[in-house]
Amino acid sequence: MNIQKYMAFVKAVEFGSFTKAAQSLDYTQSGISRMINDLEKEWGVFLFERGRAGINLTSDGLKLLPQLKRICNEHEILMKQIEDLHDMEAGMIRIGTFSSVASHWLPNIIKMFKTDYLKIDFELLLGDYSEIESWILNGRVDFGFVRLPSKAELETIFLELDRLLVVIPESHPLANCKKFPINGLLTSPFMLLEKGAKAEISEIFERHQISPQVNFTTWDDYAIMSMVENGLGISILPELILQRIPHKIIAKELEVPAFRHIGIAMREQKSLSLASKKFLEYLSYRNRE
């Protein structure tokens, strides 16, 4: 490797001797001499004047010395950073996520992870299901939380089922019903939550062959909750986002229960960074207070 030859050159200058440079780098004297000769042949310049009194830098060698020192120093820094990554003393984990996971799972997972690996940093990208899958495939994030099933080329880990609940204002006529009837979705304006191409709520409509009066469409869960609270209509939202909400709304299970499957997706688990692999071990903390 050229870096070894550069180090041989720098050490030879430092000690003024091929023999001492060899001892420092744990090479033979002939090995150091051969690496210096390789550099001289490759670059077409003489780096040292050899004589009975030892070695001395040529003018060309003196000109190249500062840059070669910088390269060796940067290599040393690089090796230290790699060592830190293996020791979990540095690193960045990039996660694609949607709002309910970002609000209710990730804070505690990251908190627990940080108690063991304080120096690992995080970058969270908030998007819809399709965006998150694209970010994973193009390498923008290391992994992401997605709705399953995901794209076939992604490796996935199932986490849990998340119920889909009807949300209604407190003044709604069906506020006291035990389970919300499917046909009840047709009696009020509907606020549709769509997170990209994979729309679990639209699938409910298709499954039961109904067409609610959709007055508003967004991927922002909290905007829908605010509009429902203000009596502008009803909606269906994942149970996960309905934890600890400040809005005065009522959540009801459908008479035919519906769920979304939440999981983690990545290109290849074996190709994840050590920090990301460790993070996956902390996913069980998502439901702990």
JSON list of N, CA and C in Angstrom, two decimals, residues 84-91 93 109-122 274-282:
[
{"chain": "A", "resi": 84, "resn": "ASP", "atom": "N", "xyz": [-12.62, 4.30, 16.77]},
{"chain": "A", "resi": 84, "resn": "ASP", "atom": "CA", "xyz": [-13.70, 4.87, 17.60]},
{"chain": "A", "resi": 84, "resn": "ASP", "atom": "C", "xyz": [-15.07, 4.32, 17.18]},
{"chain": "A", "resi": 85, "resn": "LEU", "atom": "N", "xyz": [-15.25, 4.14, 15.86]},
{"chain": "A", "resi": 85, "resn": "LEU", "atom": "CA", "xyz": [-16.51, 3.58, 15.38]},
{"chain": "A", "resi": 85, "resn": "LEU", "atom": "C", "xyz": [-16.74, 2.18, 15.93]},
{"chain": "A", "resi": 86, "resn": "HIS", "atom": "N", "xyz": [-15.69, 1.39, 15.95]},
{"chain": "A", "resi": 86, "resn": "HIS", "atom": "CA", "xyz": [-15.81, 0.03, 16.48]},
{"chain": "A", "resi": 86, "resn": "HIS", "atom": "C", "xyz": [-16.01, 0.03, 17.98]},
{"chain": "A", "resi": 87, "resn": "ASP", "atom": "N", "xyz": [-15.47, 1.05, 18.65]},
{"chain": "A", "resi": 87, "resn": "ASP", "atom": "CA", "xyz": [-15.65, 1.18, 20.09]},
{"chain": "A", "resi": 87, "resn": "ASP", "atom": "C", "xyz": [-16.91, 1.96, 20.44]},
{"chain": "A", "resi": 88, "resn": "MET", "atom": "N", "xyz": [-17.71, 2.35, 19.40]},
{"chain": "A", "resi": 88, "resn": "MET", "atom": "CA", "xyz": [-18.93, 3.14, 19.57]},
{"chain": "A", "resi": 88, "resn": "MET", "atom": "C", "xyz": [-18.63, 4.47, 20.24]},
{"chain": "A", "resi": 89, "resn": "GLU", "atom": "N", "xyz": [-17.47, 5.03, 19.94]},
{"chain": "A", "resi": 89, "resn": "GLU", "atom": "CA", "xyz": [-17.09, 6.34, 20.49]},
{"chain": "A", "resi": 89, "resn": "GLU", "atom": "C", "xyz": [-17.41, 7.46, 19.52]},
{"chain": "A", "resi": 90, "resn": "ALA", "atom": "N", "xyz": [-17.92, 7.13, 18.37]},
{"chain": "A", "resi": 90, "resn": "ALA", "atom": "CA", "xyz": [-18.30, 8.13, 17.37]},
{"chain": "A", "resi": 90, "resn": "ALA", "atom": "C", "xyz": [-19.26, 7.48, 16.40]},
{"chain": "A", "resi": 91, "resn": "GLY", "atom": "N", "xyz": [-19.93, 8.30, 15.61]},
{"chain": "A", "resi": 91, "resn": "GLY", "atom": "CA", "xyz": [-20.81, 7.75, 14.58]},
{"chain": "A", "resi": 91, "resn": "GLY", "atom": "C", "xyz": [-22.11, 8.52, 14.46]},
{"chain": "A", "resi": 93, "resn": "ILE", "atom": "N", "xyz": [-26.27, 7.84, 13.18]},
{"chain": "A", "resi": 93, "resn": "ILE", "atom": "CA", "xyz": [-27.34, 6.95, 12.75]},
{"chain": "A", "resi": 93, "resn": "ILE", "atom": "C", "xyz": [-28.41, 7.80, 12.08]},
{"chain": "A", "resi": 109, "resn": "ILE", "atom": "N", "xyz": [-36.51, 5.20, 22.82]},
{"chain": "A", "resi": 109, "resn": "ILE", "atom": "CA", "xyz": [-35.47, 4.31, 22.27]},
{"chain": "A", "resi": 109, "resn": "ILE", "atom": "C", "xyz": [-34.12, 5.03, 22.27]},
{"chain": "A", "resi": 110, "resn": "ILE", "atom": "N", "xyz": [-34.12, 6.27, 21.76]},
{"chain": "A", "resi": 110, "resn": "ILE", "atom": "CA", "xyz": [-32.88, 7.03, 21.69]},
{"chain": "A", "resi": 110, "resn": "ILE", "atom": "C", "xyz": [-32.35, 7.35, 23.09]},
{"chain": "A", "resi": 111, "resn": "LYS", "atom": "N", "xyz": [-33.25, 7.68, 23.99]},
{"chain": "A", "resi": 111, "resn": "LYS", "atom": "CA", "xyz": [-32.85, 7.97, 25.38]},
{"chain": "A", "resi": 111, "resn": "LYS", "atom": "C", "xyz": [-32.11, 6.77, 25.98]},
{"chain": "A", "resi": 112, "resn": "MET", "atom": "N", "xyz": [-32.66, 5.58, 25.83]},
{"chain": "A", "resi": 112, "resn": "MET", "atom": "CA", "xyz": [-32.03, 4.38, 26.39]},
{"chain": "A", "resi": 112, "resn": "MET", "atom": "C", "xyz": [-30.73, 4.05, 25.68]},
{"chain": "A", "resi": 113, "resn": "PHE", "atom": "N", "xyz": [-30.71, 4.25, 24.35]},
{"chain": "A", "resi": 113, "resn": "PHE", "atom": "CA", "xyz": [-29.49, 4.00, 23.58]},
{"chain": "A", "resi": 113, "resn": "PHE", "atom": "C", "xyz": [-28.37, 4.95, 24.03]},
{"chain": "A", "resi": 114, "resn": "LYS", "atom": "N", "xyz": [-28.74, 6.22, 24.26]},
{"chain": "A", "resi": 114, "resn": "LYS", "atom": "CA", "xyz": [-27.76, 7.23, 24.64]},
{"chain": "A", "resi": 114, "resn": "LYS", "atom": "C", "xyz": [-27.16, 6.98, 26.03]},
{"chain": "A", "resi": 115, "resn": "THR", "atom": "N", "xyz": [-27.89, 6.26, 26.88]},
{"chain": "A", "resi": 115, "resn": "THR", "atom": "CA", "xyz": [-27.31, 5.95, 28.19]},
{"chain": "A", "resi": 115, "resn": "THR", "atom": "C", "xyz": [-26.10, 5.04, 28.06]},
{"chain": "A", "resi": 116, "resn": "ASP", "atom": "N", "xyz": [-26.06, 4.25, 27.00]},
{"chain": "A", "resi": 116, "resn": "ASP", "atom": "CA", "xyz": [-24.93, 3.34, 26.78]},
{"chain": "A", "resi": 116, "resn": "ASP", "atom": "C", "xyz": [-23.92, 3.87, 25.75]},
{"chain": "A", "resi": 117, "resn": "TYR", "atom": "N", "xyz": [-24.41, 4.65, 24.78]},
{"chain": "A", "resi": 117, "resn": "TYR", "atom": "CA", "xyz": [-23.54, 5.13, 23.70]},
{"chain": "A", "resi": 117, "resn": "TYR", "atom": "C", "xyz": [-23.76, 6.63, 23.51]},
{"chain": "A", "resi": 118, "resn": "LEU", "atom": "N", "xyz": [-23.22, 7.40, 24.43]},
{"chain": "A", "resi": 118, "resn": "LEU", "atom": "CA", "xyz": [-23.49, 8.84, 24.50]},
{"chain": "A", "resi": 118, "resn": "LEU", "atom": "C", "xyz": [-23.01, 9.59, 23.28]},
{"chain": "A", "resi": 119, "resn": "LYS", "atom": "N", "xyz": [-21.94, 9.13, 22.64]},
{"chain": "A", "resi": 119, "resn": "LYS", "atom": "CA", "xyz": [-21.30, 9.90, 21.57]},
{"chain": "A", "resi": 119, "resn": "LYS", "atom": "C", "xyz": [-21.84, 9.62, 20.18]},
{"chain": "A", "resi": 120, "resn": "ILE", "atom": "N", "xyz": [-22.84, 8.75, 20.07]},
{"chain": "A", "resi": 120, "resn": "ILE", "atom": "CA", "xyz": [-23.47, 8.50, 18.77]},
{"chain": "A", "resi": 120, "resn": "ILE", "atom": "C", "xyz": [-24.53, 9.56, 18.52]},
{"chain": "A", "resi": 121, "resn": "ASP", "atom": "N", "xyz": [-24.48, 10.18, 17.34]},
{"chain": "A", "resi": 121, "resn": "ASP", "atom": "CA", "xyz": [-25.44, 11.22, 16.96]},
{"chain": "A", "resi": 121, "resn": "ASP", "atom": "C", "xyz": [-26.53, 10.64, 16.07]},
{"chain": "A", "resi": 122, "resn": "PHE", "atom": "N", "xyz": [-27.63, 11.39, 15.96]},
{"chain": "A", "resi": 122, "resn": "PHE", "atom": "CA", "xyz": [-28.78, 10.93, 15.19]},
{"chain": "A", "resi": 122, "resn": "PHE", "atom": "C", "xyz": [-29.23, 12.00, 14.20]},
{"chain": "A", "resi": 274, "resn": "LEU", "atom": "N", "xyz": [-22.00, -0.56, 12.64]},
{"chain": "A", "resi": 274, "resn": "LEU", "atom": "CA", "xyz": [-22.07, -1.18, 13.95]},
{"chain": "A", "resi": 274, "resn": "LEU", "atom": "C", "xyz": [-23.04, -0.44, 14.85]},
{"chain": "A", "resi": 275, "resn": "ALA", "atom": "N", "xyz": [-23.05, 0.91, 14.76]},
{"chain": "A", "resi": 275, "resn": "ALA", "atom": "CA", "xyz": [-23.96, 1.71, 15.59]},
{"chain": "A", "resi": 275, "resn": "ALA", "atom": "C", "xyz": [-25.41, 1.41, 15.25]},
{"chain": "A", "resi": 276, "resn": "SER", "atom": "N", "xyz": [-25.72, 1.28, 13.96]},
{"chain": "A", "resi": 276, "resn": "SER", "atom": "CA", "xyz": [-27.09, 0.99, 13.55]},
{"chain": "A", "resi": 276, "resn": "SER", "atom": "C", "xyz": [-27.51, -0.41, 14.00]},
{"chain": "A", "resi": 277, "resn": "LYS", "atom": "N", "xyz": [-26.62, -1.37, 13.88]},
{"chain": "A", "resi": 277, "resn": "LYS", "atom": "CA", "xyz": [-26.94, -2.73, 14.34]},
{"chain": "A", "resi": 277, "resn": "LYS", "atom": "C", "xyz": [-27.23, -2.73, 15.84]},
{"chain": "A", "resi": 278, "resn": "LYS", "atom": "N", "xyz": [-26.44, -1.98, 16.60]},
{"chain": "A", "resi": 278, "resn": "LYS", "atom": "CA", "xyz": [-26.66, -1.88, 18.04]},
{"chain": "A", "resi": 278, "resn": "LYS", "atom": "C", "xyz": [-28.01, -1.22, 18.33]},
{"chain": "A", "resi": 279, "resn": "PHE", "atom": "N", "xyz": [-28.35, -0.19, 17.54]},
{"chain": "A", "resi": 279, "resn": "PHE", "atom": "CA", "xyz": [-29.61, 0.53, 17.76]},
{"chain": "A", "resi": 279, "resn": "PHE", "atom": "C", "xyz": [-30.80, -0.41, 17.63]},
{"chain": "A", "resi": 280, "resn": "LEU", "atom": "N", "xyz": [-30.74, -1.34, 16.68]},
{"chain": "A", "resi": 280, "resn": "LEU", "atom": "CA", "xyz": [-31.85, -2.27, 16.48]},
{"chain": "A", "resi": 280, "resn": "LEU", "atom": "C", "xyz": [-32.10, -3.12, 17.73]},
{"chain": "A", "resi": 281, "resn": "GLU", "atom": "N", "xyz": [-31.07, -3.31, 18.54]},
{"chain": "A", "resi": 281, "resn": "GLU", "atom": "CA", "xyz": [-31.22, -4.09, 19.76]},
{"chain": "A", "resi": 281, "resn": "GLU", "atom": "C", "xyz": [-32.02, -3.34, 20.83]},
{"chain": "A", "resi": 282, "resn": "TYR", "atom": "N", "xyz": [-32.23, -2.04, 20.62]},
{"chain": "A", "resi": 282, "resn": "TYR", "atom": "CA", "xyz": [-32.93, -1.20, 21.59]},
{"chain": "A", "resi": 282, "resn": "TYR", "atom": "C", "xyz": [-34.40, -0.96, 21.21]}
]
